[in-house]
Amino acid sequence: MNTSNFLIANAEKCTIKDQQFIIAGPCSFSSYEELYEIALELKKLGVEYLRAGCFKPRTSPYSFQGLADEGIEYLIKIKQLTGLKIVTELMDWEQVQKYKDDIDVIQIGSRNMYNYDLLSKLGTVSNTILLKRGFSATIEEWLSAAEYIAKNGNQNIILCERGIRGFDTETRNVLDLQAVAVVKKLCALPVIVDPSHASGRADIIEPMSLAAMISGADGLEIEAHTNPKISPSDANQTITIDELNSLLTKLKSYNFI
Ligand code: PEP
Ligand code: MN
């Protein structure tokens, strides 16, 4: 792929270049107390960005769909109380207009990566956009999606590799670390890795996180919970706060963060 005519190749107006993003928190949550407890623990570990899904694009319409607007209100309250920056997925323009002033980083999920109308509109807001790779998107499709945002005026985009569909059922997806190395050559935007959705399993988050950083990632988005068993979604891939603590210690010992 040739990105020489793309704004994201140099991303001159991107103000988050060379920053690191360690983002952690539950996939979703079912009460204020649950999220507040997690947030306090993350704060103790020095994590700067709290992720928590409120509008959940679940495969089954019968699975828990997130606390929606009520959840966003809790997230905003916890941001005010803790000073943590908040990252959450928004699925349409109406939600973006409603919450853009309170949310620090707007996550666009894998399923919405091809929503060109939404991407174009995200070019008009000043929030940082975390653009996840579609689970069957080529690198070219992923970077083109980012260019839709950039072309419309917003170059503060974090690209997130979250695994692509493979054939093996031992893991949820295949973590494409080659994409991280390649994308770092093709554009100037920060690139992070989500080992949680890539692997679907809590027991390999640590090695995949280390591998991501050595591949050139500018950070990680990790699902973590004080009690993963009660997480209303993605419990199997969610690590404990203790596991996150030991991962962060290891990342520091390798000078990755
Ligand atoms: C998530 O981060 O919880 C999520 C749904 O991610 P993705 O869009 O990558 O599946
Ligand atoms: Mn999840």
mmCIF file of C-alpha atoms and ligand atoms in Angstrom:
data_model
loop_
_atom_site.group_PDB
_atom_site.id
_atom_site.type_symbol
_atom_site.label_atom_id
_atom_site.label_comp_id
_atom_site.label_asym_id
_atom_site.label_seq_id
_atom_site.Cartn_x
_atom_site.Cartn_y
_atom_site.Cartn_z
ATOM 1 C CA MET A 1 0.000 0.000 0.000
ATOM 2 C CA ASN A 2 1.138 3.524 -0.753
ATOM 3 C CA THR A 3 -0.013 6.150 1.732
ATOM 4 C CA SER A 4 1.954 9.073 0.255
ATOM 5 C CA ASN A 5 -1.259 10.949 -0.658
ATOM 6 C CA PHE A 6 -2.790 10.318 2.776
ATOM 7 C CA LEU A 7 -2.837 12.992 5.491
ATOM 8 C CA ILE A 8 -2.191 10.310 8.109
ATOM 9 C CA ALA A 9 1.170 9.516 6.477
ATOM 10 C CA ASN A 10 2.660 12.541 8.237
ATOM 11 C CA ALA A 11 -0.337 13.512 10.350
ATOM 12 C CA GLU A 12 1.044 17.004 10.788
ATOM 13 C CA LYS A 13 -1.949 18.125 12.830
ATOM 14 C CA CYS A 14 -1.869 15.121 15.143
ATOM 15 C CA THR A 15 -1.049 16.359 18.652
ATOM 16 C CA ILE A 16 -0.849 12.904 20.275
ATOM 17 C CA LYS A 17 2.073 11.604 18.224
ATOM 18 C CA ASP A 18 4.703 9.773 20.230
ATOM 19 C CA GLN A 19 2.440 9.595 23.272
ATOM 20 C CA GLN A 20 1.905 6.321 25.058
ATOM 21 C CA PHE A 21 -1.526 4.995 25.901
ATOM 22 C CA ILE A 22 -2.086 2.441 28.631
ATOM 23 C CA ILE A 23 -5.831 1.945 28.718
ATOM 24 C CA ALA A 24 -7.460 -0.526 31.094
ATOM 25 C CA GLY A 25 -10.818 -1.356 32.588
ATOM 26 C CA PRO A 26 -13.792 -3.663 32.243
ATOM 27 C CA CYS A 27 -15.349 -4.655 28.948
ATOM 28 C CA SER A 28 -18.635 -3.439 30.426
ATOM 29 C CA PHE A 29 -20.085 -3.090 33.925
ATOM 30 C CA SER A 30 -23.429 -3.498 35.594
ATOM 31 C CA SER A 31 -23.354 -0.958 38.430
ATOM 32 C CA TYR A 32 -21.785 2.293 39.527
ATOM 33 C CA GLU A 33 -20.131 0.629 42.519
ATOM 34 C CA GLU A 34 -18.525 -2.037 40.324
ATOM 35 C CA LEU A 35 -16.907 0.526 38.036
ATOM 36 C CA TYR A 36 -15.893 2.876 40.840
ATOM 37 C CA GLU A 37 -14.055 0.089 42.675
ATOM 38 C CA ILE A 38 -12.161 -0.841 39.496
ATOM 39 C CA ALA A 39 -11.337 2.812 38.767
ATOM 40 C CA LEU A 40 -9.832 3.334 42.230
ATOM 41 C CA GLU A 41 -7.610 0.266 41.810
ATOM 42 C CA LEU A 42 -6.453 1.383 38.353
ATOM 43 C CA LYS A 43 -5.659 4.809 39.705
ATOM 44 C CA LYS A 44 -3.453 3.196 42.381
ATOM 45 C CA LEU A 45 -1.501 1.441 39.616
ATOM 46 C CA GLY A 46 -0.910 4.750 37.848
ATOM 47 C CA VAL A 47 -3.124 3.902 34.869
ATOM 48 C CA GLU A 48 -4.218 7.136 33.154
ATOM 49 C CA TYR A 49 -7.049 5.917 30.939
ATOM 50 C CA LEU A 50 -10.141 4.035 32.134
ATOM 51 C CA ARG A 51 -12.014 2.045 29.499
ATOM 52 C CA ALA A 52 -15.552 0.808 30.115
ATOM 53 C CA GLY A 53 -18.177 -0.114 27.562
ATOM 54 C CA CYS A 54 -21.687 1.310 27.935
ATOM 55 C CA PHE A 55 -23.040 0.802 24.417
ATOM 56 C CA LYS A 56 -22.018 -2.760 23.629
ATOM 57 C CA PRO A 57 -22.243 -4.114 20.088
ATOM 58 C CA ARG A 58 -22.892 -7.741 21.103
ATOM 59 C CA THR A 59 -23.107 -10.583 18.603
ATOM 60 C CA SER A 60 -26.377 -11.783 20.121
ATOM 61 C CA PRO A 61 -29.180 -9.272 20.616
ATOM 62 C CA TYR A 62 -30.029 -11.239 23.783
ATOM 63 C CA SER A 63 -26.610 -10.668 25.430
ATOM 64 C CA PHE A 64 -26.123 -7.803 27.917
ATOM 65 C CA GLN A 65 -26.021 -4.626 25.840
ATOM 66 C CA GLY A 66 -24.365 -2.356 28.418
ATOM 67 C CA LEU A 67 -25.813 0.272 30.751
ATOM 68 C CA ALA A 68 -26.105 2.721 27.841
ATOM 69 C CA ASP A 69 -26.841 6.344 28.881
ATOM 70 C CA GLU A 70 -26.971 5.467 32.571
ATOM 71 C CA GLY A 71 -23.488 3.919 32.256
ATOM 72 C CA ILE A 72 -22.068 7.007 30.565
ATOM 73 C CA GLU A 73 -23.354 9.143 33.428
ATOM 74 C CA TYR A 74 -21.532 6.854 35.918
ATOM 75 C CA LEU A 75 -18.373 6.979 33.822
ATOM 76 C CA ILE A 76 -18.428 10.771 33.753
ATOM 77 C CA LYS A 77 -18.995 10.930 37.520
ATOM 78 C CA ILE A 78 -16.046 8.592 38.098
ATOM 79 C CA LYS A 79 -13.881 10.705 35.803
ATOM 80 C CA GLN A 80 -14.699 13.738 37.942
ATOM 81 C CA LEU A 81 -13.972 11.884 41.188
ATOM 82 C CA THR A 82 -10.744 10.168 40.150
ATOM 83 C CA GLY A 83 -9.230 12.371 37.448
ATOM 84 C CA LEU A 84 -8.919 9.320 35.195
ATOM 85 C CA LYS A 85 -9.427 10.013 31.502
ATOM 86 C CA ILE A 86 -12.282 8.006 30.015
ATOM 87 C CA VAL A 87 -12.418 5.863 26.896
ATOM 88 C CA THR A 88 -15.689 4.376 25.697
ATOM 89 C CA GLU A 89 -17.257 3.123 22.510
ATOM 90 C CA LEU A 90 -19.886 5.253 20.828
ATOM 91 C CA MET A 91 -21.861 3.719 18.008
ATOM 92 C CA ASP A 92 -23.596 6.574 16.236
ATOM 93 C CA TRP A 93 -23.455 10.303 15.611
ATOM 94 C CA GLU A 94 -26.299 11.053 18.000
ATOM 95 C CA GLN A 95 -24.287 9.525 20.872
ATOM 96 C CA VAL A 96 -21.174 11.434 19.793
ATOM 97 C CA GLN A 97 -23.012 14.762 19.802
ATOM 98 C CA LYS A 98 -24.487 14.016 23.211
ATOM 99 C CA TYR A 99 -21.274 12.950 24.951
ATOM 100 C CA LYS A 100 -18.300 14.440 23.083
ATOM 101 C CA ASP A 101 -17.715 17.155 25.678
ATOM 102 C CA ASP A 102 -17.310 14.645 28.514
ATOM 103 C CA ILE A 103 -15.545 11.688 26.925
ATOM 104 C CA ASP A 104 -11.803 11.993 26.391
ATOM 105 C CA VAL A 105 -11.310 9.225 23.852
ATOM 106 C CA ILE A 106 -14.151 8.026 21.631
ATOM 107 C CA GLN A 107 -13.702 4.378 20.711
ATOM 108 C CA ILE A 108 -14.959 3.217 17.328
ATOM 109 C CA GLY A 109 -15.328 -0.524 17.489
ATOM 110 C CA SER A 110 -14.286 -3.214 15.072
ATOM 111 C CA ARG A 111 -17.844 -3.560 13.784
ATOM 112 C CA ASN A 112 -18.125 0.152 13.005
ATOM 113 C CA MET A 113 -14.767 0.580 11.279
ATOM 114 C CA TYR A 114 -16.550 0.585 7.917
ATOM 115 C CA ASN A 115 -19.153 3.175 8.942
ATOM 116 C CA TYR A 116 -17.859 5.890 6.607
ATOM 117 C CA ASP A 117 -20.636 8.327 7.414
ATOM 118 C CA LEU A 118 -19.782 8.182 11.139
ATOM 119 C CA LEU A 119 -16.023 8.316 10.428
ATOM 120 C CA SER A 120 -16.429 11.451 8.304
ATOM 121 C CA LYS A 121 -18.442 13.143 11.037
ATOM 122 C CA LEU A 122 -15.777 12.240 13.616
ATOM 123 C CA GLY A 123 -13.465 14.444 11.565
ATOM 124 C CA THR A 124 -15.404 17.442 12.863
ATOM 125 C CA VAL A 125 -14.953 16.802 16.609
ATOM 126 C CA SER A 126 -11.868 17.541 18.684
ATOM 127 C CA ASN A 127 -11.832 14.299 20.700
ATOM 128 C CA THR A 128 -9.131 11.718 20.252
ATOM 129 C CA ILE A 129 -10.600 8.814 18.275
ATOM 130 C CA LEU A 130 -9.521 5.250 19.052
ATOM 131 C CA LEU A 131 -10.138 3.404 15.788
ATOM 132 C CA LYS A 132 -10.171 -0.353 16.141
ATOM 133 C CA ARG A 133 -9.306 -2.504 13.179
ATOM 134 C CA GLY A 134 -12.239 -4.349 11.659
ATOM 135 C CA PHE A 135 -11.865 -8.067 12.403
ATOM 136 C CA SER A 136 -11.608 -8.817 8.708
ATOM 137 C CA ALA A 137 -10.170 -5.511 7.515
ATOM 138 C CA THR A 138 -6.986 -5.330 5.504
ATOM 139 C CA ILE A 139 -4.371 -2.812 6.587
ATOM 140 C CA GLU A 140 -5.370 -0.706 3.588
ATOM 141 C CA GLU A 141 -9.031 -0.695 4.619
ATOM 142 C CA TRP A 142 -8.102 0.162 8.205
ATOM 143 C CA LEU A 143 -5.839 3.067 7.246
ATOM 144 C CA SER A 144 -8.387 4.305 4.713
ATOM 145 C CA ALA A 145 -10.972 4.381 7.508
ATOM 146 C CA ALA A 146 -8.573 6.523 9.568
ATOM 147 C CA GLU A 147 -8.064 8.796 6.555
ATOM 148 C CA TYR A 148 -11.843 9.463 6.425
ATOM 149 C CA ILE A 149 -11.539 10.988 9.905
ATOM 150 C CA ALA A 150 -8.318 12.870 9.110
ATOM 151 C CA LYS A 151 -9.626 14.217 5.786
ATOM 152 C CA ASN A 152 -12.519 15.836 7.596
ATOM 153 C CA GLY A 153 -10.252 17.668 10.024
ATOM 154 C CA ASN A 154 -9.361 15.472 13.001
ATOM 155 C CA GLN A 155 -5.917 13.861 13.031
ATOM 156 C CA ASN A 156 -5.958 12.826 16.669
ATOM 157 C CA ILE A 157 -6.490 9.174 15.927
ATOM 158 C CA ILE A 158 -5.129 6.145 17.779
ATOM 159 C CA LEU A 159 -5.131 2.968 15.708
ATOM 160 C CA CYS A 160 -5.843 -0.224 17.636
ATOM 161 C CA GLU A 161 -4.979 -3.719 16.419
ATOM 162 C CA ARG A 162 -7.454 -6.067 18.146
ATOM 163 C CA GLY A 163 -7.004 -9.318 16.279
ATOM 164 C CA ILE A 164 -8.355 -10.556 12.980
ATOM 165 C CA ARG A 165 -10.473 -13.605 12.238
ATOM 166 C CA GLY A 166 -8.565 -16.843 11.951
ATOM 167 C CA PHE A 167 -9.546 -20.497 11.752
ATOM 168 C CA ASP A 168 -8.283 -21.722 15.109
ATOM 169 C CA THR A 169 -10.808 -21.929 17.923
ATOM 170 C CA GLU A 170 -8.236 -22.037 20.759
ATOM 171 C CA THR A 171 -8.049 -18.256 20.549
ATOM 172 C CA ARG A 172 -10.794 -15.767 19.719
ATOM 173 C CA ASN A 173 -8.857 -14.015 16.943
ATOM 174 C CA VAL A 174 -5.304 -13.835 15.611
ATOM 175 C CA LEU A 175 -3.196 -10.974 16.971
ATOM 176 C CA ASP A 176 -1.614 -9.436 13.885
ATOM 177 C CA LEU A 177 1.617 -7.932 15.162
ATOM 178 C CA GLN A 178 2.935 -7.647 11.624
ATOM 179 C CA ALA A 179 0.201 -5.084 11.079
ATOM 180 C CA VAL A 180 1.587 -3.021 13.967
ATOM 181 C CA ALA A 181 5.080 -2.989 12.475
ATOM 182 C CA VAL A 182 3.753 -2.259 8.966
ATOM 183 C CA VAL A 183 1.330 0.470 10.034
ATOM 184 C CA LYS A 184 4.105 2.207 11.980
ATOM 185 C CA LYS A 185 5.911 2.513 8.635
ATOM 186 C CA LEU A 186 2.852 3.698 6.709
ATOM 187 C CA CYS A 187 1.547 6.433 8.965
ATOM 188 C CA ALA A 188 2.515 8.752 11.794
ATOM 189 C CA LEU A 189 -0.427 7.969 14.081
ATOM 190 C CA PRO A 190 0.002 6.165 17.408
ATOM 191 C CA VAL A 191 -0.749 2.432 17.176
ATOM 192 C CA ILE A 192 -1.844 0.386 20.178
ATOM 193 C CA VAL A 193 -2.716 -3.270 20.706
ATOM 194 C CA ASP A 194 -5.716 -4.863 22.408
ATOM 195 C CA PRO A 195 -4.536 -8.350 23.398
ATOM 196 C CA SER A 196 -7.853 -9.049 25.166
ATOM 197 C CA HIS A 197 -10.110 -9.210 22.102
ATOM 198 C CA ALA A 198 -7.293 -10.673 20.022
ATOM 199 C CA SER A 199 -6.771 -13.680 22.263
ATOM 200 C CA GLY A 200 -10.068 -14.027 24.095
ATOM 201 C CA ARG A 201 -8.159 -15.522 27.011
ATOM 202 C CA ALA A 202 -6.804 -13.951 30.166
ATOM 203 C CA ASP A 203 -3.919 -16.431 30.494
ATOM 204 C CA ILE A 204 -1.920 -15.099 27.516
ATOM 205 C CA ILE A 205 -2.435 -11.354 27.941
ATOM 206 C CA GLU A 206 1.035 -10.876 29.427
ATOM 207 C CA PRO A 207 3.140 -12.456 26.651
ATOM 208 C CA MET A 208 0.986 -10.870 23.946
ATOM 209 C CA SER A 209 1.331 -7.447 25.583
ATOM 210 C CA LEU A 210 5.120 -7.775 25.754
ATOM 211 C CA ALA A 211 5.220 -8.947 22.137
ATOM 212 C CA ALA A 212 3.071 -5.988 21.101
ATOM 213 C CA MET A 213 5.434 -3.508 22.704
ATOM 214 C CA ILE A 214 8.496 -5.078 21.118
ATOM 215 C CA SER A 215 6.688 -4.893 17.764
ATOM 216 C CA GLY A 216 6.558 -1.119 18.120
ATOM 217 C CA ALA A 217 3.152 -0.523 19.696
ATOM 218 C CA ASP A 218 2.606 2.819 21.417
ATOM 219 C CA GLY A 219 0.480 1.274 24.119
ATOM 220 C CA LEU A 220 -2.143 -1.264 25.071
ATOM 221 C CA GLU A 221 -5.841 -1.512 25.712
ATOM 222 C CA ILE A 222 -6.500 -4.262 28.231
ATOM 223 C CA GLU A 223 -9.687 -5.590 29.795
ATOM 224 C CA ALA A 224 -9.197 -5.710 33.579
ATOM 225 C CA HIS A 225 -11.600 -6.059 36.495
ATOM 226 C CA THR A 226 -11.353 -6.402 40.278
ATOM 227 C CA ASN A 227 -13.372 -9.620 39.910
ATOM 228 C CA PRO A 228 -13.340 -10.826 36.280
ATOM 229 C CA LYS A 229 -15.829 -13.600 37.084
ATOM 230 C CA ILE A 230 -18.625 -11.087 37.569
ATOM 231 C CA SER A 231 -17.796 -9.064 34.452
ATOM 232 C CA PRO A 232 -21.044 -8.921 32.445
ATOM 233 C CA SER A 233 -19.148 -9.365 29.169
ATOM 234 C CA ASP A 234 -15.835 -10.857 28.015
ATOM 235 C CA ALA A 235 -15.102 -12.380 31.459
ATOM 236 C CA ASN A 236 -12.786 -15.063 30.007
ATOM 237 C CA GLN A 237 -10.369 -12.539 28.558
ATOM 238 C CA THR A 238 -10.421 -10.147 31.505
ATOM 239 C CA ILE A 239 -7.404 -10.050 33.827
ATOM 240 C CA THR A 240 -7.402 -9.192 37.533
ATOM 241 C CA ILE A 241 -5.949 -5.987 38.943
ATOM 242 C CA ASP A 242 -3.085 -8.043 40.426
ATOM 243 C CA GLU A 243 -2.308 -9.511 37.007
ATOM 244 C CA LEU A 244 -2.399 -6.045 35.491
ATOM 245 C CA ASN A 245 -0.076 -4.807 38.208
ATOM 246 C CA SER A 246 2.459 -7.536 37.493
ATOM 247 C CA LEU A 247 2.194 -6.904 33.736
ATOM 248 C CA LEU A 248 2.830 -3.179 34.215
ATOM 249 C CA THR A 249 5.810 -3.965 36.440
ATOM 250 C CA LYS A 250 7.225 -6.196 33.729
ATOM 251 C CA LEU A 251 6.624 -3.577 31.016
ATOM 252 C CA LYS A 252 8.507 -1.053 33.164
ATOM 253 C CA SER A 253 11.381 -3.440 33.781
ATOM 254 C CA TYR A 254 11.829 -3.765 30.002
ATOM 255 C CA ASN A 255 11.578 0.048 29.654
ATOM 256 C CA PHE A 256 8.499 -0.356 27.442
ATOM 257 C CA ILE A 257 6.588 2.158 29.527
HETATM 258 C C1 PEP B 1 -14.418 -3.702 23.237
HETATM 259 O O1 PEP B 1 -13.382 -3.009 23.290
HETATM 260 O O2 PEP B 1 -15.022 -4.091 24.253
HETATM 261 C C2 PEP B 1 -14.893 -4.155 21.911
HETATM 262 C C3 PEP B 1 -16.160 -4.502 21.718
HETATM 263 O O3 PEP B 1 -13.916 -4.203 20.998
HETATM 264 P P1 PEP B 1 -13.969 -4.590 19.431
HETATM 265 O O4 PEP B 1 -14.780 -3.522 18.788
HETATM 266 O O5 PEP B 1 -12.545 -4.608 19.046
HETATM 267 O O6 PEP B 1 -14.624 -5.936 19.332
HETATM 268 MN MN MN B 2 -14.867 -6.600 25.340
#
